Coordinates of C-alpha atoms in Angstrom, one line a residue:
Chain A
M1 CA -71.9 46.4 246.8
P2 CA -69.3 44.0 245.2
V3 CA -67.9 44.6 241.9
N4 CA -68.6 42.1 239.2
V5 CA -65.6 40.5 237.7
L6 CA -65.8 38.2 234.8
F7 CA -62.9 35.6 234.4
A8 CA -63.0 35.2 230.5
A9 CA -60.3 32.9 229.6
L10 CA -59.8 29.1 229.0
P11 CA -61.8 27.1 231.4
E12 CA -58.8 25.5 232.8
R13 CA -56.9 28.4 233.8
W14 CA -60.0 29.0 236.2
E15 CA -58.2 26.5 238.9
T16 CA -55.0 28.4 238.6
Y17 CA -56.1 31.7 239.0
E18 CA -59.4 31.4 241.1
T19 CA -57.7 31.2 244.6
P20 CA -54.9 33.8 243.7
L21 CA -57.4 36.3 242.2
K22 CA -59.6 36.1 245.3
N23 CA -56.8 36.4 247.8
A24 CA -55.3 39.5 245.8
L25 CA -58.7 41.3 245.5
T26 CA -59.2 41.1 249.2
A27 CA -55.7 41.9 249.8
A28 CA -56.5 45.2 247.8
G29 CA -59.5 45.8 249.8
V30 CA -62.2 45.2 246.8
E31 CA -65.3 43.4 247.5
A32 CA -65.8 41.4 244.3
N33 CA -67.8 38.8 242.9
L34 CA -65.5 36.7 240.6
T35 CA -66.8 34.4 238.5
L36 CA -67.0 32.5 235.2
D37 CA -70.5 33.4 234.3
L38 CA -72.3 36.6 234.3
P39 CA -74.7 38.2 232.2
P40 CA -72.7 40.6 230.1
G41 CA -74.8 43.5 231.1
E42 CA -73.9 43.4 234.4
V43 CA -70.1 42.8 234.4
D44 CA -67.9 45.6 235.7
Y45 CA -64.6 44.4 234.7
I46 CA -63.2 41.6 232.2
V47 CA -60.1 39.4 233.2
Y48 CA -59.4 38.4 229.8
A49 CA -57.1 35.9 227.8
P50 CA -57.4 36.6 224.1
N51 CA -57.9 33.1 223.3
S52 CA -61.0 32.8 225.4
D53 CA -64.7 32.5 224.0
V54 CA -65.3 36.2 224.4
Q55 CA -64.6 37.9 221.0
D56 CA -67.6 40.5 220.9
F57 CA -67.4 43.0 223.7
T58 CA -70.8 44.9 222.7
P59 CA -72.7 43.1 225.1
F60 CA -70.7 44.4 228.0
T61 CA -72.3 47.7 228.4
R62 CA -71.3 48.7 231.8
A63 CA -67.8 47.2 232.0
K64 CA -65.0 49.7 232.6
A65 CA -61.7 47.8 231.6
V66 CA -60.5 44.9 229.8
L67 CA -57.5 43.4 232.1
N68 CA -55.5 40.9 230.0
L69 CA -53.6 38.2 231.6
W70 CA -51.2 38.1 228.9
A71 CA -48.1 40.6 228.1
G72 CA -48.9 40.3 224.5
V73 CA -52.1 42.0 223.2
E74 CA -51.8 41.6 219.4
D75 CA -54.7 39.3 219.4
V76 CA -57.0 41.8 220.9
V77 CA -55.8 45.3 220.3
G78 CA -57.5 45.5 217.0
N79 CA -60.9 44.1 218.0
E80 CA -63.2 46.9 216.9
T81 CA -66.0 45.8 219.4
L82 CA -63.6 46.9 222.2
K83 CA -64.1 50.6 223.2
I84 CA -63.4 50.5 226.9
P85 CA -59.5 50.5 228.3
L86 CA -57.3 47.7 227.7
A87 CA -54.6 46.9 230.2
R88 CA -51.6 44.8 229.4
M89 CA -50.2 42.5 232.0
V90 CA -47.1 43.7 233.4
D91 CA -46.2 40.9 236.2
H92 CA -43.1 40.9 238.4
G93 CA -43.0 37.2 237.8
L94 CA -43.3 37.4 234.3
T95 CA -40.3 40.1 234.1
Q96 CA -38.2 38.0 236.5
G97 CA -38.7 34.7 234.5
M98 CA -37.9 36.6 231.3
V99 CA -34.7 37.9 233.1
E100 CA -33.6 34.5 234.0
W101 CA -34.4 32.8 230.8
V102 CA -32.6 35.6 228.6
T103 CA -29.8 35.7 231.0
G104 CA -29.3 32.0 230.9
H105 CA -29.4 31.6 226.9
V106 CA -27.2 34.8 226.7
L107 CA -24.5 33.0 229.1
R108 CA -24.9 29.7 227.4
H109 CA -24.1 31.4 224.0
H110 CA -21.3 33.8 225.4
L111 CA -19.7 30.7 227.2
N112 CA -20.4 28.2 224.5
T113 CA -21.8 25.5 227.0
D114 CA -23.2 23.6 224.1
L115 CA -19.8 22.5 223.2
H116 CA -19.5 20.7 226.4
V117 CA -23.1 19.6 226.9
H118 CA -23.2 18.0 223.4
G119 CA -19.2 17.0 223.9
Q120 CA -19.1 14.4 226.4
D121 CA -16.8 12.1 224.4
G122 CA -13.6 12.3 226.5
E123 CA -12.2 15.0 224.3
W124 CA -10.7 17.8 226.3
R125 CA -12.2 20.8 224.6
R126 CA -10.6 24.1 225.9
Y127 CA -12.5 27.1 225.1
V128 CA -11.9 30.3 227.1
P129 CA -14.6 33.1 226.0
P130 CA -13.7 36.7 226.2
L131 CA -15.0 38.3 229.3
A132 CA -18.8 39.7 229.3
G133 CA -17.2 43.3 229.1
D134 CA -15.9 42.5 225.6
R135 CA -19.0 41.1 224.4
R136 CA -21.6 43.1 222.9
V137 CA -25.2 42.5 223.4
T138 CA -28.2 44.2 221.7
V139 CA -31.5 44.2 223.2
L140 CA -34.3 45.4 220.8
G141 CA -37.1 46.8 222.8
L142 CA -36.8 48.6 225.9
G143 CA -40.2 48.0 227.5
A144 CA -40.7 46.5 230.8
L145 CA -39.2 43.2 229.8
G146 CA -36.4 44.6 227.6
S147 CA -35.2 47.1 230.0
A148 CA -34.9 44.6 232.7
C149 CA -33.4 42.0 230.6
A150 CA -30.6 44.9 229.2
T151 CA -30.2 46.1 233.0
A152 CA -29.6 42.4 234.2
L153 CA -27.1 41.5 231.6
A154 CA -25.0 45.0 232.2
N155 CA -25.0 44.2 235.8
L156 CA -23.1 41.1 235.0
G157 CA -20.6 42.7 233.0
F158 CA -21.9 42.6 229.4
D159 CA -21.4 45.5 227.0
V160 CA -25.3 46.3 226.3
T161 CA -26.8 48.5 223.6
G162 CA -30.6 48.6 223.7
W163 CA -32.7 50.0 220.8
S164 CA -36.5 51.1 220.9
R165 CA -38.7 52.9 218.3
S166 CA -38.9 56.1 220.3
P167 CA -36.0 57.3 222.3
K168 CA -35.6 55.7 225.7
D169 CA -32.9 56.1 228.7
V170 CA -32.1 53.1 230.8
A171 CA -29.2 53.4 233.4
G172 CA -26.3 51.6 232.1
I173 CA -27.3 50.9 228.7
A174 CA -26.4 52.6 225.4
C175 CA -29.7 53.4 224.1
L176 CA -30.5 54.1 220.3
S177 CA -33.9 54.7 218.7
G178 CA -35.3 55.0 215.2
A179 CA -34.2 53.6 211.8
E180 CA -30.7 54.6 211.8
G181 CA -30.1 53.4 215.4
L182 CA -31.6 50.2 214.3
T183 CA -28.7 49.4 212.0
K184 CA -26.0 50.8 214.5
A185 CA -27.6 48.8 217.0
L186 CA -27.1 45.5 214.9
R187 CA -23.9 46.4 213.3
Q188 CA -22.1 45.9 216.6
A189 CA -24.4 42.9 218.0
E190 CA -22.6 39.6 218.6
I191 CA -25.8 38.5 220.5
V192 CA -29.2 40.1 219.8
V193 CA -32.0 39.7 222.0
L194 CA -35.6 40.4 220.5
L195 CA -38.3 41.7 222.8
L196 CA -40.2 44.0 220.6
P197 CA -44.0 44.1 220.8
F198 CA -45.6 42.5 217.7
T199 CA -47.2 45.3 215.5
P200 CA -47.5 45.9 211.8
E201 CA -44.2 48.0 212.3
T202 CA -42.0 45.4 214.1
E203 CA -43.1 42.6 211.7
N204 CA -40.0 41.0 210.4
T205 CA -37.4 43.3 212.2
L206 CA -35.0 41.1 211.3
N207 CA -35.1 40.3 207.7
A208 CA -32.5 39.6 204.9
E209 CA -31.6 43.2 205.1
T210 CA -31.0 43.9 208.8
L211 CA -29.5 40.1 209.4
A212 CA -26.9 41.0 206.9
Q213 CA -26.0 44.2 208.8
M214 CA -25.1 42.0 211.7
P215 CA -21.3 40.9 212.2
K216 CA -20.7 37.5 210.5
G217 CA -21.6 34.5 213.0
A218 CA -23.9 36.6 215.1
I219 CA -26.3 35.0 217.6
I220 CA -30.2 35.6 217.8
I221 CA -32.0 35.1 220.6
N222 CA -35.9 35.4 220.2
P223 CA -38.1 35.5 223.5
G224 CA -40.4 38.2 222.2
R225 CA -42.8 37.3 219.3
G226 CA -42.3 34.8 216.1
P227 CA -43.4 37.2 213.5
L228 CA -40.3 39.5 214.7
I229 CA -38.3 37.5 212.4
D230 CA -38.6 36.4 208.5
D231 CA -38.3 32.9 209.0
A232 CA -36.9 32.3 205.2
A233 CA -34.4 34.9 205.4
L234 CA -33.2 33.7 208.9
L235 CA -32.7 30.1 207.9
E236 CA -30.7 31.5 204.5
A237 CA -28.6 33.3 207.0
L238 CA -28.2 30.3 209.0
D239 CA -27.0 28.2 206.0
S240 CA -24.6 30.8 205.0
G241 CA -22.9 31.2 208.2
Q242 CA -24.0 34.9 208.5
I243 CA -25.9 34.2 211.5
G244 CA -24.0 31.6 213.8
H245 CA -27.1 30.4 215.9
A246 CA -30.6 31.2 216.7
T247 CA -32.4 30.3 220.0
L248 CA -36.0 30.8 219.4
D249 CA -38.7 30.5 221.9
V250 CA -41.6 31.9 220.0
F251 CA -43.2 31.2 216.5
R252 CA -45.6 32.3 214.0
V253 CA -47.3 28.8 214.7
E254 CA -47.1 27.1 217.8
P255 CA -46.4 24.4 218.9
L256 CA -43.7 24.7 216.0
P257 CA -44.7 22.0 213.4
V258 CA -42.6 18.9 213.7
D259 CA -41.8 19.4 210.0
H260 CA -40.3 23.0 210.3
P261 CA -36.8 23.4 209.1
Y262 CA -36.1 25.1 212.5
W263 CA -36.3 21.7 214.3
A264 CA -33.7 20.0 212.2
H265 CA -31.5 22.9 211.6
P266 CA -28.1 22.2 213.5
N267 CA -27.5 25.7 214.5
V268 CA -31.1 26.4 215.8
T269 CA -32.2 25.7 219.2
V270 CA -36.2 25.6 219.5
T271 CA -37.7 26.1 223.1
P272 CA -41.4 25.6 223.7
H273 CA -42.5 29.4 224.3
I274 CA -41.3 29.0 228.1
A275 CA -39.1 32.1 228.0
S276 CA -41.8 33.6 230.4
E277 CA -45.0 32.5 232.0
T278 CA -47.4 34.7 233.5
R279 CA -47.5 33.6 237.4
A280 CA -50.9 33.5 238.8
E281 CA -50.0 35.0 242.1
T282 CA -48.1 38.1 240.8
A283 CA -50.5 38.5 238.0
A284 CA -53.3 38.4 240.1
E285 CA -51.9 41.3 242.3
V286 CA -51.7 43.3 239.2
I287 CA -55.2 42.8 238.3
A288 CA -56.6 43.2 241.4
E289 CA -54.6 46.6 241.7
N290 CA -56.2 47.8 238.4
I291 CA -59.6 46.9 239.6
R292 CA -59.0 48.6 243.0
R293 CA -57.7 51.7 240.9
G294 CA -60.8 51.6 238.6
E295 CA -63.3 51.7 241.7
A296 CA -60.9 54.4 243.4
G297 CA -61.4 56.5 239.9
E298 CA -57.2 56.5 239.9
P299 CA -55.9 56.0 236.5
F300 CA -55.2 52.1 235.2
L301 CA -51.8 50.8 235.4
H302 CA -50.4 49.3 232.1
L303 CA -53.1 50.8 229.4
V304 CA -52.4 49.9 225.7
D305 CA -52.1 52.6 223.2
R306 CA -54.4 51.3 220.3
D307 CA -52.8 53.3 217.9
L308 CA -49.1 52.0 218.8
G309 CA -50.8 48.6 219.5
Y310 CA -49.0 47.8 222.5
Chain B
M1 CA 18.4 51.1 240.3
P2 CA 15.8 48.5 238.9
V3 CA 14.3 45.6 240.8
N4 CA 15.3 41.9 239.4
V5 CA 11.7 40.3 238.7
L6 CA 12.3 36.3 237.6
F7 CA 9.4 34.9 235.5
A8 CA 9.3 31.6 236.7
A9 CA 6.6 29.7 234.7
L10 CA 6.3 27.3 231.8
P11 CA 8.3 28.7 229.0
E12 CA 5.1 29.3 226.8
R13 CA 3.6 31.4 229.4
W14 CA 6.2 34.1 228.7
E15 CA 4.8 34.9 225.2
T16 CA 1.5 35.8 227.0
Y17 CA 2.9 37.6 229.8
E18 CA 6.1 39.6 228.9
T19 CA 4.3 42.7 227.6
P20 CA 1.4 43.1 229.9
L21 CA 3.8 42.5 232.9
K22 CA 6.1 45.2 231.5
N23 CA 3.1 47.3 230.8
A24 CA 1.9 47.2 234.4
L25 CA 5.0 47.7 235.9
T26 CA 5.6 50.6 234.0
A27 CA 2.2 51.9 234.8
A28 CA 2.8 51.2 238.6
G29 CA 5.9 53.3 238.3
V30 CA 8.3 50.3 239.1
E31 CA 11.6 50.2 237.3
A32 CA 12.1 46.5 236.6
N33 CA 14.3 44.0 234.8
L34 CA 11.8 41.5 233.8
T35 CA 13.4 38.1 232.6
L36 CA 13.3 34.6 232.4
D37 CA 17.0 33.8 233.3
L38 CA 18.6 35.4 236.4
P39 CA 21.6 34.3 238.9
P40 CA 19.0 33.2 241.9
G41 CA 21.1 35.1 244.3
E42 CA 20.1 38.4 242.2
V43 CA 16.5 37.9 242.2
D44 CA 14.3 40.4 244.2
Y45 CA 10.7 38.9 243.3
I46 CA 9.5 35.5 241.6
V47 CA 6.5 35.8 239.5
Y48 CA 5.5 32.1 239.9
A49 CA 3.4 29.1 238.5
P50 CA 3.8 26.0 240.8
N51 CA 4.4 24.0 237.7
S52 CA 7.6 25.6 236.9
D53 CA 11.1 24.3 237.2
V54 CA 11.8 26.4 240.1
Q55 CA 11.0 23.9 243.0
D56 CA 13.7 24.8 245.6
F57 CA 13.6 28.4 246.8
T58 CA 16.8 28.0 249.0
P59 CA 19.1 29.8 246.4
F60 CA 17.1 32.9 246.2
T61 CA 18.6 34.5 249.1
R62 CA 17.5 38.1 248.7
A63 CA 14.2 37.7 247.1
K64 CA 11.3 39.4 248.9
A65 CA 8.0 37.6 247.9
V66 CA 6.9 34.9 245.5
L67 CA 3.9 36.3 243.4
N68 CA 1.7 33.3 242.3
L69 CA 0.1 33.5 238.9
W70 CA -2.5 31.1 239.8
A71 CA -5.4 31.4 242.3
G72 CA -4.6 28.1 243.8
V73 CA -1.7 27.6 245.8
E74 CA -1.8 24.0 246.9
D75 CA 0.9 22.9 245.0
V76 CA 3.5 25.6 246.7
V77 CA 2.1 26.2 250.1
G78 CA 3.8 23.2 251.5
N79 CA 7.1 23.7 249.8
E80 CA 9.5 24.0 252.8
T81 CA 12.3 25.7 251.1
L82 CA 10.0 28.9 250.9
K83 CA 10.5 31.1 253.6
I84 CA 9.4 34.4 251.9
P85 CA 6.0 35.8 251.7
L86 CA 3.7 34.2 249.0
A87 CA 0.9 36.1 247.4
R88 CA -2.0 34.4 245.7
M89 CA -3.6 35.6 242.5
V90 CA -6.8 37.4 243.0
D91 CA -7.3 38.7 239.6
H92 CA -10.5 40.7 238.4
G93 CA -10.6 38.9 235.2
L94 CA -10.3 35.6 237.0
T95 CA -13.2 36.4 239.4
Q96 CA -15.1 38.1 236.6
G97 CA -14.7 34.9 234.5
M98 CA -15.9 32.8 237.2
V99 CA -19.0 34.7 238.1
E100 CA -20.0 34.2 234.4
W101 CA -19.3 30.6 234.3
V102 CA -21.1 29.9 237.7
T103 CA -23.9 32.1 236.7
G104 CA -24.3 30.3 233.5
H105 CA -24.4 26.9 234.8
V106 CA -26.4 27.7 237.8
L107 CA -29.0 29.0 235.2
R108 CA -28.5 26.2 232.8
H109 CA -29.5 23.9 235.6
H110 CA -32.2 26.1 237.3
L111 CA -33.8 26.5 233.7
N112 CA -32.9 23.1 232.7
T113 CA -31.7 24.4 229.1
D114 CA -30.3 20.8 228.3
L115 CA -33.7 19.4 228.0
H116 CA -34.1 21.7 224.9
V117 CA -30.3 21.7 223.7
H118 CA -30.5 17.9 223.7
G119 CA -34.5 17.9 222.6
Q120 CA -34.5 19.3 219.0
D121 CA -36.6 16.4 217.7
G122 CA -39.9 18.2 217.1
E123 CA -41.5 17.3 220.4
W124 CA -42.7 20.6 222.3
R125 CA -41.4 19.8 225.7
R126 CA -43.1 22.6 228.1
Y127 CA -40.9 23.0 231.2
V128 CA -41.5 26.3 233.5
P129 CA -39.0 26.5 236.1
P130 CA -39.7 28.0 239.5
L131 CA -38.5 31.6 239.8
A132 CA -35.0 32.1 240.9
G133 CA -36.4 33.5 244.7
D134 CA -37.6 29.5 245.1
R135 CA -34.6 28.0 244.0
R136 CA -32.2 27.3 246.8
V137 CA -28.3 27.4 245.7
T138 CA -25.7 27.2 248.4
V139 CA -22.3 28.2 247.6
L140 CA -19.4 26.7 249.5
G141 CA -16.4 28.7 250.1
L142 CA -16.7 32.7 250.6
G143 CA -13.4 33.9 249.5
A144 CA -13.1 36.3 246.8
L145 CA -14.4 33.9 244.0
G146 CA -17.2 32.5 246.1
S147 CA -18.4 35.8 247.8
A148 CA -18.3 37.1 244.0
C149 CA -20.2 34.0 242.7
A150 CA -23.0 34.2 245.7
T151 CA -23.8 38.1 245.3
A152 CA -24.2 37.7 241.4
L153 CA -26.8 34.9 242.0
A154 CA -28.3 36.9 244.8
N155 CA -28.6 39.9 242.4
L156 CA -30.3 37.7 239.9
G157 CA -32.7 36.7 242.6
F158 CA -31.7 33.2 243.6
D159 CA -32.1 32.3 247.3
V160 CA -28.6 31.9 248.2
T161 CA -26.7 30.4 250.8
G162 CA -23.1 30.8 251.7
W163 CA -20.8 28.5 253.7
S164 CA -17.3 29.0 255.0
R165 CA -14.9 27.5 257.6
S166 CA -14.8 30.8 259.6
P167 CA -17.6 32.9 260.0
K168 CA -18.2 35.4 257.1
D169 CA -20.7 38.2 256.3
V170 CA -21.5 38.8 252.7
A171 CA -24.4 41.1 252.1
G172 CA -27.6 39.5 250.7
I173 CA -26.2 36.0 251.3
A174 CA -27.4 33.7 254.1
C175 CA -24.1 33.1 255.7
L176 CA -23.1 30.0 257.5
S177 CA -19.9 28.5 259.0
G178 CA -18.4 25.3 260.7
A179 CA -19.3 21.9 260.8
E180 CA -22.9 22.4 261.9
G181 CA -23.4 25.2 259.3
L182 CA -22.1 22.7 256.5
T183 CA -24.9 20.2 257.2
K184 CA -27.4 23.0 257.4
A185 CA -26.1 24.6 254.3
L186 CA -26.3 21.2 252.4
R187 CA -29.9 20.1 253.7
Q188 CA -31.2 23.0 251.6
A189 CA -29.1 23.2 248.8
E190 CA -31.0 22.4 245.3
I191 CA -27.9 23.4 243.6
V192 CA -24.4 23.6 245.4
V193 CA -21.3 25.3 244.0
L194 CA -17.8 24.5 245.3
L195 CA -15.5 27.2 245.4
L196 CA -13.4 26.3 248.5
P197 CA -9.5 26.0 248.4
F198 CA -8.1 22.9 248.3
T199 CA -6.5 21.9 251.9
P200 CA -6.2 18.7 254.0
E201 CA -9.3 19.9 255.6
T202 CA -11.4 20.6 252.4
E203 CA -10.6 17.4 250.7
N204 CA -13.5 15.3 250.2
T205 CA -16.2 17.9 251.5
L206 CA -18.8 16.1 249.4
N207 CA -18.6 12.6 250.5
A208 CA -21.1 9.6 251.0
E209 CA -22.1 11.5 254.2
T210 CA -22.4 15.1 253.1
L211 CA -24.2 13.9 249.8
A212 CA -26.9 11.9 251.5
Q213 CA -27.7 15.3 253.6
M214 CA -28.6 16.9 250.3
P215 CA -32.1 17.2 248.8
K216 CA -32.7 14.3 246.5
G217 CA -31.9 15.1 242.7
A218 CA -29.6 18.2 243.7
I219 CA -27.1 19.5 241.4
I220 CA -23.4 19.7 242.2
I221 CA -21.2 22.4 240.1
N222 CA -17.7 22.2 240.9
P223 CA -15.3 24.8 239.3
G224 CA -13.1 24.8 242.5
R225 CA -10.8 22.0 242.9
G226 CA -10.9 18.2 242.0
P227 CA -10.2 16.6 245.4
L228 CA -13.1 18.5 247.0
I229 CA -15.1 15.7 246.1
D230 CA -14.8 11.9 246.7
D231 CA -15.1 10.6 243.3
A232 CA -16.5 7.2 244.2
A233 CA -19.3 8.4 246.4
L234 CA -20.3 10.9 243.8
L235 CA -20.9 8.2 241.2
E236 CA -22.6 6.1 243.4
A237 CA -24.9 9.1 244.4
L238 CA -25.5 10.0 240.9
D239 CA -26.6 6.0 240.0
S240 CA -28.9 6.1 242.9
G241 CA -30.4 9.4 241.9
Q242 CA -29.7 11.0 245.3
I243 CA -27.7 13.7 243.0
G244 CA -29.4 14.5 240.1
H245 CA -26.5 16.2 237.8
A246 CA -23.0 17.3 238.5
T247 CA -21.1 20.0 236.3
L248 CA -17.4 19.1 236.9
D249 CA -14.7 21.5 235.6
V250 CA -11.9 20.2 237.8
F251 CA -10.5 16.7 238.4
R252 CA -8.0 15.0 240.2
V253 CA -6.2 14.2 237.1
E254 CA -6.5 16.7 234.1
P255 CA -7.2 16.2 231.3
L256 CA -9.5 13.7 232.8
P257 CA -8.7 10.4 231.4
V258 CA -10.8 9.3 228.4
D259 CA -11.8 6.2 230.3
H260 CA -12.9 7.9 233.6
P261 CA -16.7 7.0 234.4
Y262 CA -17.5 10.9 234.5
W263 CA -17.3 11.0 230.9
A264 CA -19.8 8.3 230.2
H265 CA -22.2 9.2 232.9
P266 CA -25.6 10.5 231.4
N267 CA -25.8 12.9 234.5
V268 CA -22.3 14.3 234.7
T269 CA -21.3 17.2 232.3
V270 CA -17.3 17.5 232.2
T271 CA -15.9 20.8 231.2
P272 CA -12.1 21.1 230.6
H273 CA -10.8 23.2 233.8
I274 CA -12.3 26.4 232.0
A275 CA -14.2 28.1 234.4
S276 CA -11.9 30.7 234.9
E277 CA -8.6 31.5 233.3
T278 CA -6.1 34.1 234.8
R279 CA -6.3 36.9 232.4
A280 CA -2.6 38.1 231.3
E281 CA -3.8 41.8 231.6
T282 CA -5.5 42.1 234.9
A283 CA -3.0 39.5 236.5
A284 CA -0.1 41.5 235.3
E285 CA -1.5 44.6 237.1
V286 CA -1.9 42.7 240.5
I287 CA 1.7 41.5 240.3
A288 CA 2.9 44.8 239.4
E289 CA 0.9 46.4 242.3
N290 CA 2.5 43.8 244.7
I291 CA 6.1 44.7 243.5
R292 CA 5.5 48.4 243.9
R293 CA 3.9 47.8 247.5
G294 CA 7.4 45.7 248.5
E295 CA 9.4 48.5 246.9
A296 CA 7.4 51.0 249.0
G297 CA 7.5 49.2 252.3
E298 CA 3.7 48.7 252.1
P299 CA 2.0 45.3 252.9
F300 CA 1.4 42.9 250.2
L301 CA -1.9 41.7 248.8
H302 CA -3.6 38.6 249.0
L303 CA -0.8 36.9 251.3
V304 CA -1.3 33.4 251.6
D305 CA -1.5 32.0 255.3
R306 CA 0.9 29.0 255.4
D307 CA -1.3 27.2 258.3
L308 CA -4.4 27.7 256.8
G309 CA -3.0 26.5 253.4
Y310 CA -4.6 29.6 251.5

């Protein structure tokens, strides 16, 4: 008997996901009835985007898991009607895209390419950066995305420190943890990359106090979550020169309102939440594998810890 | 008895190199008299920059080798007074710096970061690039610099093809060679990186014919040598849209004259010959090692083949 899989995301996403999901389910050997519309009591699995119409999970009486299409779960993890396992998206394509975006922007700041991208006026502006081995980069967050980015930067030769709430070990990376570790990680960060999950504990990780701990003129790159940064404190630190530049991909409100001071600030680069996208083909494989596991009685991949919030 | 080493470069380079060279010679166990001024007949080794005053090597009757401070030897290799071995500079720092610059600019074009660096006007410009695995990059030249850059790009996930005059083999890179190989390498190049030596054979490698072989809108990145490109043909290809953008670090005349059309072209980024610098500390180690080898009767490293011109 086929398993019933409800696709609960914005309707326009169906076009992107229908074929990849059907192909991936077939490839995983799962006979499935994948659809946009099913009586809740007949649904076995919910493929889920937190901005879908489904906000009350109570009627899904036999569903075995909610399989999130997004890496971020902050908009669903606190849903009190959700009693069944929730899996995050950890997608090879998402990770790879993040590595490319982060590496590109770290190199952009390291090499100061903006000097020449903006400076096509005939002036021969020599700027020779230090080698990457003399450039200290700190990655906050050592989950799937943070670890992959830290590793790629270390492979390119950067002097990389990683920080996570609880102790972790990533080959080639100086790993710090806890509150004291954060201070140490920030004190030496010429460039800091934010890849923490958004939880009540990580909100405003960069605030007036922690920004002041960084070396003067440090660079901030945030492809993680908007609320990791206290925006008012960052703007003040940019104005004083304590922070040299911020490249921000995520914001408390998106799209970032046109009158937000970040747009106008000469030392801020706004990018429109593009650091990484979930790719339909690779994401569909992750979803299909979790359904296969559920049916085989094997443990789900990438389960969210409700207490930690990620 | 100490060996006599003449430092023959522009006088202002002495300040940069004196201490690193002395330290490196000591570390290599070579007792040396390193100086700016020696009677030619007493010189054992010439540490050389092609723009130095020394252009006639005839009086250096007992010198054993000319040790070039630059990677490029095109301004010395044809010197008919030079009868002794000539070694190129292959410097870890130079190679690493080139890898960083090339990777940074390949990612800049791959991600189209200029769209956002230039577009801080409040408009939310979503652009999601393909993953690197779906981006075909061709590196022309598989010497020390080209191989290192091709490898770094492949490690980041790019689909990399390399081309060299004679067949080479670089792990993880599809290697092509010869005239037919060049056509094949260019036909598929969404981004091409020029790291060929400058020789009579490589002059104008990119010309009207070869530019037309590339996919429409292809990107050119030239950190190699200016004369590898026929400038008039490139400007025409940029104007027609056949070439989407050119990021050029090297030119026939440097600094690039302020009235050169490259400066004003909206689809050209000029950078001021900074893709890589010889770093004094690492370069000094290479020079010292070659002097040690010369004194020990061991073969020199990085010898130039006068017939090939590199």
